[in-house]
């Protein structure tokens, strides 16, 4: 392989025993690192979001992530179907919550009472992270703009010197 080039492979093992990750593998590794609460986060928004979070904030993040997932919806739906089945058609089972399902309604209300504030806490933390990310991006943009301006000034100086040298060479040959 030539100097300065890189090779992207498919995750196979090379002759020297090292594993080369393909583009998909590298992207997956980066995605997992940035979503893993236990990872070492370098970006200021991630440091604030993960490393300085209190136990309650981390718990709210995990619970809201759980409540907003398909497995949670499916399990909750199955539990409700089983509840209704056992209380309406259940054979050899004591019907502890007859048709209007008042106890089921109470349990779902209790869940909603806690789910709402947990989701709001997680949403507030996400907006705080988004704000910090935007502020950091604006700072980086400003730094980049300053660097570009310095480079443009140097290019103008180099262009002026090049024109001066060209004029001197043309004067010598004339």
mmCIF file of C-alpha atoms in Angstrom:
data_model
loop_
_atom_site.group_PDB
_atom_site.id
_atom_site.type_symbol
_atom_site.label_atom_id
_atom_site.label_comp_id
_atom_site.label_asym_id
_atom_site.label_seq_id
_atom_site.Cartn_x
_atom_site.Cartn_y
_atom_site.Cartn_z
ATOM 1 C CA UNK A 1 0.000 0.000 0.000
ATOM 2 C CA UNK A 2 1.315 3.443 -0.883
ATOM 3 C CA UNK A 3 2.292 5.961 1.745
ATOM 4 C CA UNK A 4 -0.599 8.218 2.733
ATOM 5 C CA UNK A 5 -3.323 5.863 1.540
ATOM 6 C CA UNK A 6 -5.646 3.803 3.629
ATOM 7 C CA UNK A 7 -7.503 0.642 2.913
ATOM 8 C CA UNK A 8 -11.018 -0.065 4.114
ATOM 9 C CA UNK A 9 -11.758 -3.741 4.472
ATOM 10 C CA UNK A 10 -14.708 -5.787 5.542
ATOM 11 C CA UNK A 11 -13.687 -6.661 9.105
ATOM 12 C CA UNK A 12 -11.465 -9.592 8.100
ATOM 13 C CA UNK A 13 -8.190 -10.391 9.787
ATOM 14 C CA UNK A 14 -5.039 -9.221 8.016
ATOM 15 C CA UNK A 15 -1.853 -11.258 7.543
ATOM 16 C CA UNK A 16 -0.229 -9.458 10.491
ATOM 17 C CA UNK A 17 -3.026 -10.620 12.810
ATOM 18 C CA UNK A 18 -4.720 -7.249 13.171
ATOM 19 C CA UNK A 19 -8.367 -6.830 12.363
ATOM 20 C CA UNK A 20 -9.362 -4.221 9.804
ATOM 21 C CA UNK A 21 -12.777 -2.680 10.325
ATOM 22 C CA UNK A 22 -14.805 -1.770 7.305
ATOM 23 C CA UNK A 23 -16.589 1.539 7.031
ATOM 24 C CA UNK A 24 -19.740 0.039 8.535
ATOM 25 C CA UNK A 25 -17.745 -1.353 11.471
ATOM 26 C CA UNK A 26 -16.123 1.989 12.206
ATOM 27 C CA UNK A 27 -19.458 3.796 12.022
ATOM 28 C CA UNK A 28 -21.088 1.223 14.310
ATOM 29 C CA UNK A 29 -18.232 1.550 16.834
ATOM 30 C CA UNK A 30 -18.566 5.341 16.842
ATOM 31 C CA UNK A 31 -22.361 5.147 17.142
ATOM 32 C CA UNK A 32 -22.142 2.789 20.099
ATOM 33 C CA UNK A 33 -19.492 4.898 21.846
ATOM 34 C CA UNK A 34 -21.578 8.068 21.610
ATOM 35 C CA UNK A 35 -24.697 6.339 22.937
ATOM 36 C CA UNK A 36 -23.003 4.372 25.710
ATOM 37 C CA UNK A 37 -23.462 6.175 29.046
ATOM 38 C CA UNK A 38 -20.343 4.452 30.421
ATOM 39 C CA UNK A 39 -18.031 5.482 27.543
ATOM 40 C CA UNK A 40 -15.358 8.160 27.875
ATOM 41 C CA UNK A 41 -16.996 11.184 26.241
ATOM 42 C CA UNK A 42 -14.755 13.901 24.797
ATOM 43 C CA UNK A 43 -17.372 16.191 23.238
ATOM 44 C CA UNK A 44 -18.438 18.908 25.747
ATOM 45 C CA UNK A 45 -22.122 18.179 25.198
ATOM 46 C CA UNK A 46 -21.590 14.490 25.944
ATOM 47 C CA UNK A 47 -19.467 15.254 29.004
ATOM 48 C CA UNK A 48 -22.245 17.446 30.388
ATOM 49 C CA UNK A 49 -24.973 15.019 29.374
ATOM 50 C CA UNK A 50 -23.446 11.785 30.665
ATOM 51 C CA UNK A 51 -20.595 12.400 33.073
ATOM 52 C CA UNK A 52 -22.120 15.162 35.192
ATOM 53 C CA UNK A 53 -25.620 13.651 35.334
ATOM 54 C CA UNK A 54 -26.994 12.794 38.749
ATOM 55 C CA UNK A 55 -28.368 9.353 39.540
ATOM 56 C CA UNK A 56 -31.934 10.624 39.073
ATOM 57 C CA UNK A 57 -31.109 12.142 35.676
ATOM 58 C CA UNK A 58 -29.450 8.950 34.464
ATOM 59 C CA UNK A 59 -32.414 6.930 35.748
ATOM 60 C CA UNK A 60 -34.874 9.249 33.967
ATOM 61 C CA UNK A 61 -32.890 8.863 30.720
ATOM 62 C CA UNK A 62 -32.923 5.080 30.939
ATOM 63 C CA UNK A 63 -36.573 4.827 31.951
ATOM 64 C CA UNK A 64 -37.756 7.191 29.218
ATOM 65 C CA UNK A 65 -35.659 5.231 26.729
ATOM 66 C CA UNK A 66 -37.306 2.043 27.950
ATOM 67 C CA UNK A 67 -40.837 3.459 27.913
ATOM 68 C CA UNK A 68 -40.353 4.766 24.386
ATOM 69 C CA UNK A 69 -39.335 1.399 22.973
ATOM 70 C CA UNK A 70 -41.239 -1.234 21.043
ATOM 71 C CA UNK A 71 -40.466 -4.015 23.539
ATOM 72 C CA UNK A 72 -42.112 -1.957 26.300
ATOM 73 C CA UNK A 73 -45.211 -1.301 24.191
ATOM 74 C CA UNK A 74 -45.476 -4.952 23.184
ATOM 75 C CA UNK A 75 -44.994 -6.282 26.745
ATOM 76 C CA UNK A 76 -47.481 -3.782 28.163
ATOM 77 C CA UNK A 77 -50.019 -4.667 25.481
ATOM 78 C CA UNK A 78 -49.586 -8.384 26.150
ATOM 79 C CA UNK A 79 -49.996 -7.852 29.901
ATOM 80 C CA UNK A 80 -53.223 -5.923 29.301
ATOM 81 C CA UNK A 81 -54.568 -8.663 27.010
ATOM 82 C CA UNK A 82 -53.732 -11.322 29.610
ATOM 83 C CA UNK A 83 -55.354 -9.179 32.339
ATOM 84 C CA UNK A 84 -58.553 -8.765 30.345
ATOM 85 C CA UNK A 85 -58.612 -12.428 29.314
ATOM 86 C CA UNK A 86 -58.165 -13.676 32.872
ATOM 87 C CA UNK A 87 -60.838 -11.331 34.204
ATOM 88 C CA UNK A 88 -63.424 -11.963 31.490
ATOM 89 C CA UNK A 89 -62.929 -15.501 30.215
ATOM 90 C CA UNK A 90 -60.435 -16.971 32.657
ATOM 91 C CA UNK A 91 -61.442 -20.467 33.689
ATOM 92 C CA UNK A 92 -60.431 -21.672 37.160
ATOM 93 C CA UNK A 93 -59.232 -18.165 38.007
ATOM 94 C CA UNK A 94 -60.750 -15.777 40.509
ATOM 95 C CA UNK A 95 -61.915 -12.672 38.621
ATOM 96 C CA UNK A 96 -60.224 -9.979 40.717
ATOM 97 C CA UNK A 97 -61.099 -7.097 38.376
ATOM 98 C CA UNK A 98 -64.507 -7.503 36.668
ATOM 99 C CA UNK A 99 -65.552 -5.850 33.387
ATOM 100 C CA UNK A 100 -65.065 -2.114 33.860
ATOM 101 C CA UNK A 101 -61.493 -3.059 34.850
ATOM 102 C CA UNK A 102 -61.216 -0.386 37.530
ATOM 103 C CA UNK A 103 -58.038 -1.905 38.976
ATOM 104 C CA UNK A 104 -56.415 -2.007 35.515
ATOM 105 C CA UNK A 105 -57.424 1.624 34.981
ATOM 106 C CA UNK A 106 -55.891 2.518 38.352
ATOM 107 C CA UNK A 107 -52.635 0.703 37.484
ATOM 108 C CA UNK A 108 -52.387 2.459 34.104
ATOM 109 C CA UNK A 109 -53.144 5.825 35.714
ATOM 110 C CA UNK A 110 -50.435 5.179 38.292
ATOM 111 C CA UNK A 111 -47.986 4.336 35.495
ATOM 112 C CA UNK A 112 -48.940 7.491 33.562
ATOM 113 C CA UNK A 113 -48.519 9.605 36.699
ATOM 114 C CA UNK A 114 -44.852 8.661 36.833
ATOM 115 C CA UNK A 115 -44.222 8.253 33.105
ATOM 116 C CA UNK A 116 -45.128 11.870 32.277
ATOM 117 C CA UNK A 117 -42.616 13.560 34.599
ATOM 118 C CA UNK A 118 -39.897 11.024 33.718
ATOM 119 C CA UNK A 119 -40.307 11.718 30.009
ATOM 120 C CA UNK A 120 -40.335 15.474 30.705
ATOM 121 C CA UNK A 121 -37.112 15.214 32.738
ATOM 122 C CA UNK A 122 -35.419 13.293 29.948
ATOM 123 C CA UNK A 123 -36.741 15.769 27.364
ATOM 124 C CA UNK A 124 -35.411 18.720 29.359
ATOM 125 C CA UNK A 125 -31.995 17.064 29.584
ATOM 126 C CA UNK A 126 -32.026 16.401 25.841
ATOM 127 C CA UNK A 127 -32.851 20.050 25.089
ATOM 128 C CA UNK A 128 -30.025 21.112 27.404
ATOM 129 C CA UNK A 129 -27.667 18.777 25.527
ATOM 130 C CA UNK A 130 -28.896 20.146 22.182
ATOM 131 C CA UNK A 131 -28.302 23.723 23.361
ATOM 132 C CA UNK A 132 -24.778 22.882 24.534
ATOM 133 C CA UNK A 133 -24.092 21.079 21.246
ATOM 134 C CA UNK A 134 -25.238 24.106 19.246
ATOM 135 C CA UNK A 135 -23.150 26.482 21.363
ATOM 136 C CA UNK A 136 -20.113 24.246 20.887
ATOM 137 C CA UNK A 137 -20.748 24.041 17.131
ATOM 138 C CA UNK A 138 -20.999 27.847 16.950
ATOM 139 C CA UNK A 139 -17.694 28.212 18.846
ATOM 140 C CA UNK A 140 -16.010 25.685 16.544
ATOM 141 C CA UNK A 141 -17.436 27.487 13.524
ATOM 142 C CA UNK A 142 -16.026 30.781 14.763
ATOM 143 C CA UNK A 143 -12.609 29.181 15.317
ATOM 144 C CA UNK A 144 -12.753 27.670 11.839
ATOM 145 C CA UNK A 145 -13.664 31.015 10.316
ATOM 146 C CA UNK A 146 -10.705 32.675 12.057
ATOM 147 C CA UNK A 147 -8.371 29.970 10.776
ATOM 148 C CA UNK A 148 -9.720 30.321 7.238
ATOM 149 C CA UNK A 149 -9.215 34.093 7.382
ATOM 150 C CA UNK A 150 -5.613 33.612 8.553
ATOM 151 C CA UNK A 151 -5.009 31.138 5.728
ATOM 152 C CA UNK A 152 -6.509 33.559 3.196
ATOM 153 C CA UNK A 153 -4.219 36.343 4.446
ATOM 154 C CA UNK A 154 -1.214 34.027 4.055
ATOM 155 C CA UNK A 155 -2.372 33.028 0.561
ATOM 156 C CA UNK A 156 -2.647 36.717 -0.388
ATOM 157 C CA UNK A 157 0.889 37.322 0.958
ATOM 158 C CA UNK A 158 2.202 34.315 -0.969
ATOM 159 C CA UNK A 159 0.398 35.451 -4.111
ATOM 160 C CA UNK A 160 1.907 38.936 -3.781
ATOM 161 C CA UNK A 161 5.390 37.426 -3.310
ATOM 162 C CA UNK A 162 4.871 35.106 -6.266
ATOM 163 C CA UNK A 163 3.797 38.026 -8.466
ATOM 164 C CA UNK A 164 6.807 40.034 -7.256
ATOM 165 C CA UNK A 165 9.197 37.161 -8.076
ATOM 166 C CA UNK A 166 7.541 36.695 -11.453
ATOM 167 C CA UNK A 167 7.924 40.404 -12.221
ATOM 168 C CA UNK A 168 11.606 40.268 -11.220
ATOM 169 C CA UNK A 169 12.220 37.216 -13.398
ATOM 170 C CA UNK A 170 10.470 38.840 -16.350
ATOM 171 C CA UNK A 171 12.528 42.009 -15.802
ATOM 172 C CA UNK A 172 15.768 39.958 -15.803
ATOM 173 C CA UNK A 173 14.887 38.157 -18.999
ATOM 174 C CA UNK A 174 13.778 41.308 -20.784
#
